[in-house]
CSV table of C-alpha atoms and ligand atoms in Angstrom, one decimal:
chain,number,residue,atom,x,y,z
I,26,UNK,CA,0.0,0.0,0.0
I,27,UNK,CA,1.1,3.5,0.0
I,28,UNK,CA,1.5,6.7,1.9
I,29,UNK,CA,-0.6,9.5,0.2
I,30,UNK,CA,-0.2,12.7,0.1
I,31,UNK,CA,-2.4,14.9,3.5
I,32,UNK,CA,-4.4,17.7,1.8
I,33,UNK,CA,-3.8,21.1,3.6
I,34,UNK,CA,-6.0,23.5,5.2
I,35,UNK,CA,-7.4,26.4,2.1
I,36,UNK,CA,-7.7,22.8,-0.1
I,37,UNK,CA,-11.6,23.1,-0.8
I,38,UNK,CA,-11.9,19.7,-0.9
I,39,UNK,CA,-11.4,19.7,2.9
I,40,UNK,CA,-15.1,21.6,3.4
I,41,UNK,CA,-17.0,19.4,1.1
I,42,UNK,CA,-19.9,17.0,3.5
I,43,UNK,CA,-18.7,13.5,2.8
I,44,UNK,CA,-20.6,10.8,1.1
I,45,UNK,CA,-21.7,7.4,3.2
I,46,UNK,CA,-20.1,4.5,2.5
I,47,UNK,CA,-21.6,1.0,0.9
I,48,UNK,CA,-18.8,-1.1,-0.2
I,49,UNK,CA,-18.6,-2.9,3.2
I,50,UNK,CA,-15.5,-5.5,2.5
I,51,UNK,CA,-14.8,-4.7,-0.8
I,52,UNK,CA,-10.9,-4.7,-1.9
I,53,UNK,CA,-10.9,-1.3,-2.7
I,54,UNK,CA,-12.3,-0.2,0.6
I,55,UNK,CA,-9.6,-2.2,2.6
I,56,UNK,CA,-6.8,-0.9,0.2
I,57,UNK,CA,-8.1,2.8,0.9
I,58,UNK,CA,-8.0,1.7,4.5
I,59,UNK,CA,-4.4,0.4,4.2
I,60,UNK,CA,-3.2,3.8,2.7
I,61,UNK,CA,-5.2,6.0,5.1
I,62,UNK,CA,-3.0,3.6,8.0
I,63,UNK,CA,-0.1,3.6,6.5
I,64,UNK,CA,-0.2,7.4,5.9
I,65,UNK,CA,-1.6,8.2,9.1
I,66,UNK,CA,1.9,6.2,10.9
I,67,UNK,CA,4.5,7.6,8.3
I,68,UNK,CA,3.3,11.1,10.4
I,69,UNK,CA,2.7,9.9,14.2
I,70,UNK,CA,-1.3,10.9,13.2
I,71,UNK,CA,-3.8,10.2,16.2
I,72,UNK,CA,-6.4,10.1,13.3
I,73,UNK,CA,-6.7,10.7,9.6
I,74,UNK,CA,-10.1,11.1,8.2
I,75,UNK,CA,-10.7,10.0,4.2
I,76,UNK,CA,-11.4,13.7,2.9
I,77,UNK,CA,-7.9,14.4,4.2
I,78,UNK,CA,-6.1,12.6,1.7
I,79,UNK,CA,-9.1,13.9,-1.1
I,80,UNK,CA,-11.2,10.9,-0.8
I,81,UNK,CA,-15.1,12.0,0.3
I,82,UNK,CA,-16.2,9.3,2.0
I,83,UNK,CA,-17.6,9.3,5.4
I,84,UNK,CA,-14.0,6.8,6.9
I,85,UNK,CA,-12.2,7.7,9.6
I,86,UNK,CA,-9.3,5.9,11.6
I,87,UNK,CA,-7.5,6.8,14.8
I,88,UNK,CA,-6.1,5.3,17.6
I,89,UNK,CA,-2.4,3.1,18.1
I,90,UNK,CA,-1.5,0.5,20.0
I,91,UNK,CA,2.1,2.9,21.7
I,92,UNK,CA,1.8,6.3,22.9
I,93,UNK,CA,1.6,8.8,20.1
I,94,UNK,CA,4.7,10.7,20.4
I,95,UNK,CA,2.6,14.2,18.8
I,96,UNK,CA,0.2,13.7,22.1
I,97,UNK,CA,2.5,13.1,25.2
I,98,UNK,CA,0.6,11.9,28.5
I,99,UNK,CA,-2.9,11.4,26.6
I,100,UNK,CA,-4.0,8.0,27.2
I,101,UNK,CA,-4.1,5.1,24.3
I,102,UNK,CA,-6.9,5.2,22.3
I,103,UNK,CA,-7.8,1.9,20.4
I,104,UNK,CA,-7.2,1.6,16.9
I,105,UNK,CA,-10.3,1.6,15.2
I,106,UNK,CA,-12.0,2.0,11.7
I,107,UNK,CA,-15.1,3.8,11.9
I,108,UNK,CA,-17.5,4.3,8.8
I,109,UNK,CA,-20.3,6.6,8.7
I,110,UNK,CA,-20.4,7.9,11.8
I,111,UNK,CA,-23.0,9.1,14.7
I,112,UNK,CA,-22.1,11.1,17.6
I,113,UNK,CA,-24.5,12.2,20.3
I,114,UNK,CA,-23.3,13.6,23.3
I,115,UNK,CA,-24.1,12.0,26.9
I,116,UNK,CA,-24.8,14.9,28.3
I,117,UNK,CA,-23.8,18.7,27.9
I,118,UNK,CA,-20.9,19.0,29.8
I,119,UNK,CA,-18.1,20.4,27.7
I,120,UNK,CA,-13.5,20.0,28.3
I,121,UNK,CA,-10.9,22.5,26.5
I,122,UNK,CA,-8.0,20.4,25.4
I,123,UNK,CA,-5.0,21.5,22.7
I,124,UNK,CA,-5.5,19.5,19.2
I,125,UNK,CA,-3.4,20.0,16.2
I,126,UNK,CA,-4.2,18.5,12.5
I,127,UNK,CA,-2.6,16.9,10.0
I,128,UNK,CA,-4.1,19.0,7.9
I,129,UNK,CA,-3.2,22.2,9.5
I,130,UNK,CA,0.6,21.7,10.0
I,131,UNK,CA,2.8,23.6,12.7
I,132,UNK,CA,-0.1,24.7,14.7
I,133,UNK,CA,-2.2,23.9,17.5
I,134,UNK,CA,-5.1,25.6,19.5
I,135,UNK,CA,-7.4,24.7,22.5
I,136,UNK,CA,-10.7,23.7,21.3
I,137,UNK,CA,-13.9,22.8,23.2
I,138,UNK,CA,-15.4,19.0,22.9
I,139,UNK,CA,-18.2,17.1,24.5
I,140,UNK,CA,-17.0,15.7,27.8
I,141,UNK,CA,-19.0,12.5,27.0
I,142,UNK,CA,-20.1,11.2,23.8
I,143,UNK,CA,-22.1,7.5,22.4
I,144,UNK,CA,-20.4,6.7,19.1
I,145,UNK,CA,-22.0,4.6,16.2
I,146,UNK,CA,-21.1,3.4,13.0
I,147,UNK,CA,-18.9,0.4,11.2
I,148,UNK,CA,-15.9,-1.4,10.6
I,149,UNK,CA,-14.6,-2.1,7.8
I,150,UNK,CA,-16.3,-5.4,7.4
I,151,UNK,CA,-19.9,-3.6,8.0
I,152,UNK,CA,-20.0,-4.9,11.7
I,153,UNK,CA,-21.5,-2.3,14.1
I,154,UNK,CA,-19.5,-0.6,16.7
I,155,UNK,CA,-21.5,1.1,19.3
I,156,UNK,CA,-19.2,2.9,22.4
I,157,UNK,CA,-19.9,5.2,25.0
I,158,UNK,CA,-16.1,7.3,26.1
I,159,UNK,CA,-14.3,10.3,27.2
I,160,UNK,CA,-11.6,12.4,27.8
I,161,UNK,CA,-9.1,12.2,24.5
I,162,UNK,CA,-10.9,9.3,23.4
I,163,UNK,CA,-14.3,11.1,22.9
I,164,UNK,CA,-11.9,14.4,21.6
I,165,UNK,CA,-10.6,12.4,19.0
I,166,UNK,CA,-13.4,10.6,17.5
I,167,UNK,CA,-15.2,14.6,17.2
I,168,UNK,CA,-12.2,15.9,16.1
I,169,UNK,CA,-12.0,13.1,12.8
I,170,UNK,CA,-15.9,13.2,12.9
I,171,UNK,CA,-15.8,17.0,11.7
I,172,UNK,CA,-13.6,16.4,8.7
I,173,UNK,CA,-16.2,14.5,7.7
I,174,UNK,CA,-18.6,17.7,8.0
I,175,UNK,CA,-16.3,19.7,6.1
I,176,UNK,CA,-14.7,21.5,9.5
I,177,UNK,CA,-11.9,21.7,10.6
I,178,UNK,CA,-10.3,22.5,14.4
I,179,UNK,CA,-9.7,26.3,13.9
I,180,UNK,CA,-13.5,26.4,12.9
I,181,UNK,CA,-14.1,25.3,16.4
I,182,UNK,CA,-11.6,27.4,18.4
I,183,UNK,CA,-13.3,30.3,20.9
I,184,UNK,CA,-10.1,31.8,22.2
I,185,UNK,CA,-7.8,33.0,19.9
I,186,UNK,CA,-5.5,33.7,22.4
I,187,UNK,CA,-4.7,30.1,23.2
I,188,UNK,CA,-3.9,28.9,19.2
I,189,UNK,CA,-0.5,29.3,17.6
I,190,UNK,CA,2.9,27.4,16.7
I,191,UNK,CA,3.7,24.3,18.1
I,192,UNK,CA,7.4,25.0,18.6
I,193,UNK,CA,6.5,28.1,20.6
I,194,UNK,CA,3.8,26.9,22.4
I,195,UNK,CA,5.0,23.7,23.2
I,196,UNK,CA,8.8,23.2,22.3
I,197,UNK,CA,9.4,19.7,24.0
I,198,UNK,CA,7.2,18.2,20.7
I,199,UNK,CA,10.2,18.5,18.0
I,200,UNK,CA,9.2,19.9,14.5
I,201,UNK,CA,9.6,16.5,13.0
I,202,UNK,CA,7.2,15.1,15.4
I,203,UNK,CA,4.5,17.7,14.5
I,204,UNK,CA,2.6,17.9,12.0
R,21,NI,NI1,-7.6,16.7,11.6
């Protein structure tokens, strides 16, 4: 499989509402799944959704099985493919945490996230996945979620104040390890 190239925030393609999926183990869908993985590791990702890398579909993966080096501290998150998506949030309660993007590289802002969410959709296979989380977990899954919806983190940020560079705001994450 191959690494593909990460589409960059101003790309319109990142904006577009993606398209459900109905392939449900088809070759191509697992090779697009083996690129997204292997593109999302050859960048310490904690997630890649499909429109990142131009393909509008509603796919998203995240999660590893080490600590991601991008996210010190955060706790592991399982690796999981997730197809056409539903959030709902548990309750109203909302947590400010620092994301960055793939697709918004060098930078990083605090951005509010349901506290607790239910997640549904698939795997790759068409099995249902159905989980209840929080913390990072939940943060994650919104975060890939809203490529999906055409937005992207910096849509989401309140306070300006607390978004800039990721060497200056944070310069024990080297360059190479951010995105
Ligand atoms: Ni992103």
């Amino acid at each position: 499989m191959s690494v593909r190239e990460i589409l960059k925030m101003g790309d319109t393609r990142l904006l577009r509402v993606a398209e459900p999926v109905s392939n449900f183990g088809s070759p191509q869908l697992h090779a697009l799944i083996a690129d997204m993985q292997d593109t999302m590791a050859a960048v310490n990702g904690a997630g890649l959704a499909a429109p990142q890398i131009g393909v509008n579909l509603q796919l998203v993966i995240f999660g590893s099985t080490a600590p991601n080096p991008r996210y010190p501290g955060r706790p592991l998150v399982p690796r999981t493919v997730l197809i056409n998506p539903v959030i709902t949030p548990v309750n109203t309660d909302e947590e400010d945490d620092w994301e960055g993007c793939l697709s918004v590289p060098g930078l990083r802002g605090v951005v509010p996230r349901w506290a607790h969410i239910r997640y549904t959709g698939f795997d790759e296979n068409g099995s249902p996945i159905d989980r209840t989380v929080e913390g990072f977990h939940a943060r994650v899954v919104q975060h890939e979620c809203d490529h999906l919806i055409g937005k992207l983190y910096p849509m989401r940020v309140r306070d300006f104040t607390r978004f800039g560079y990721t060497d200056v705001l944070f310069p024990g994450i080297s360059a190479a390890e951010d995105d």
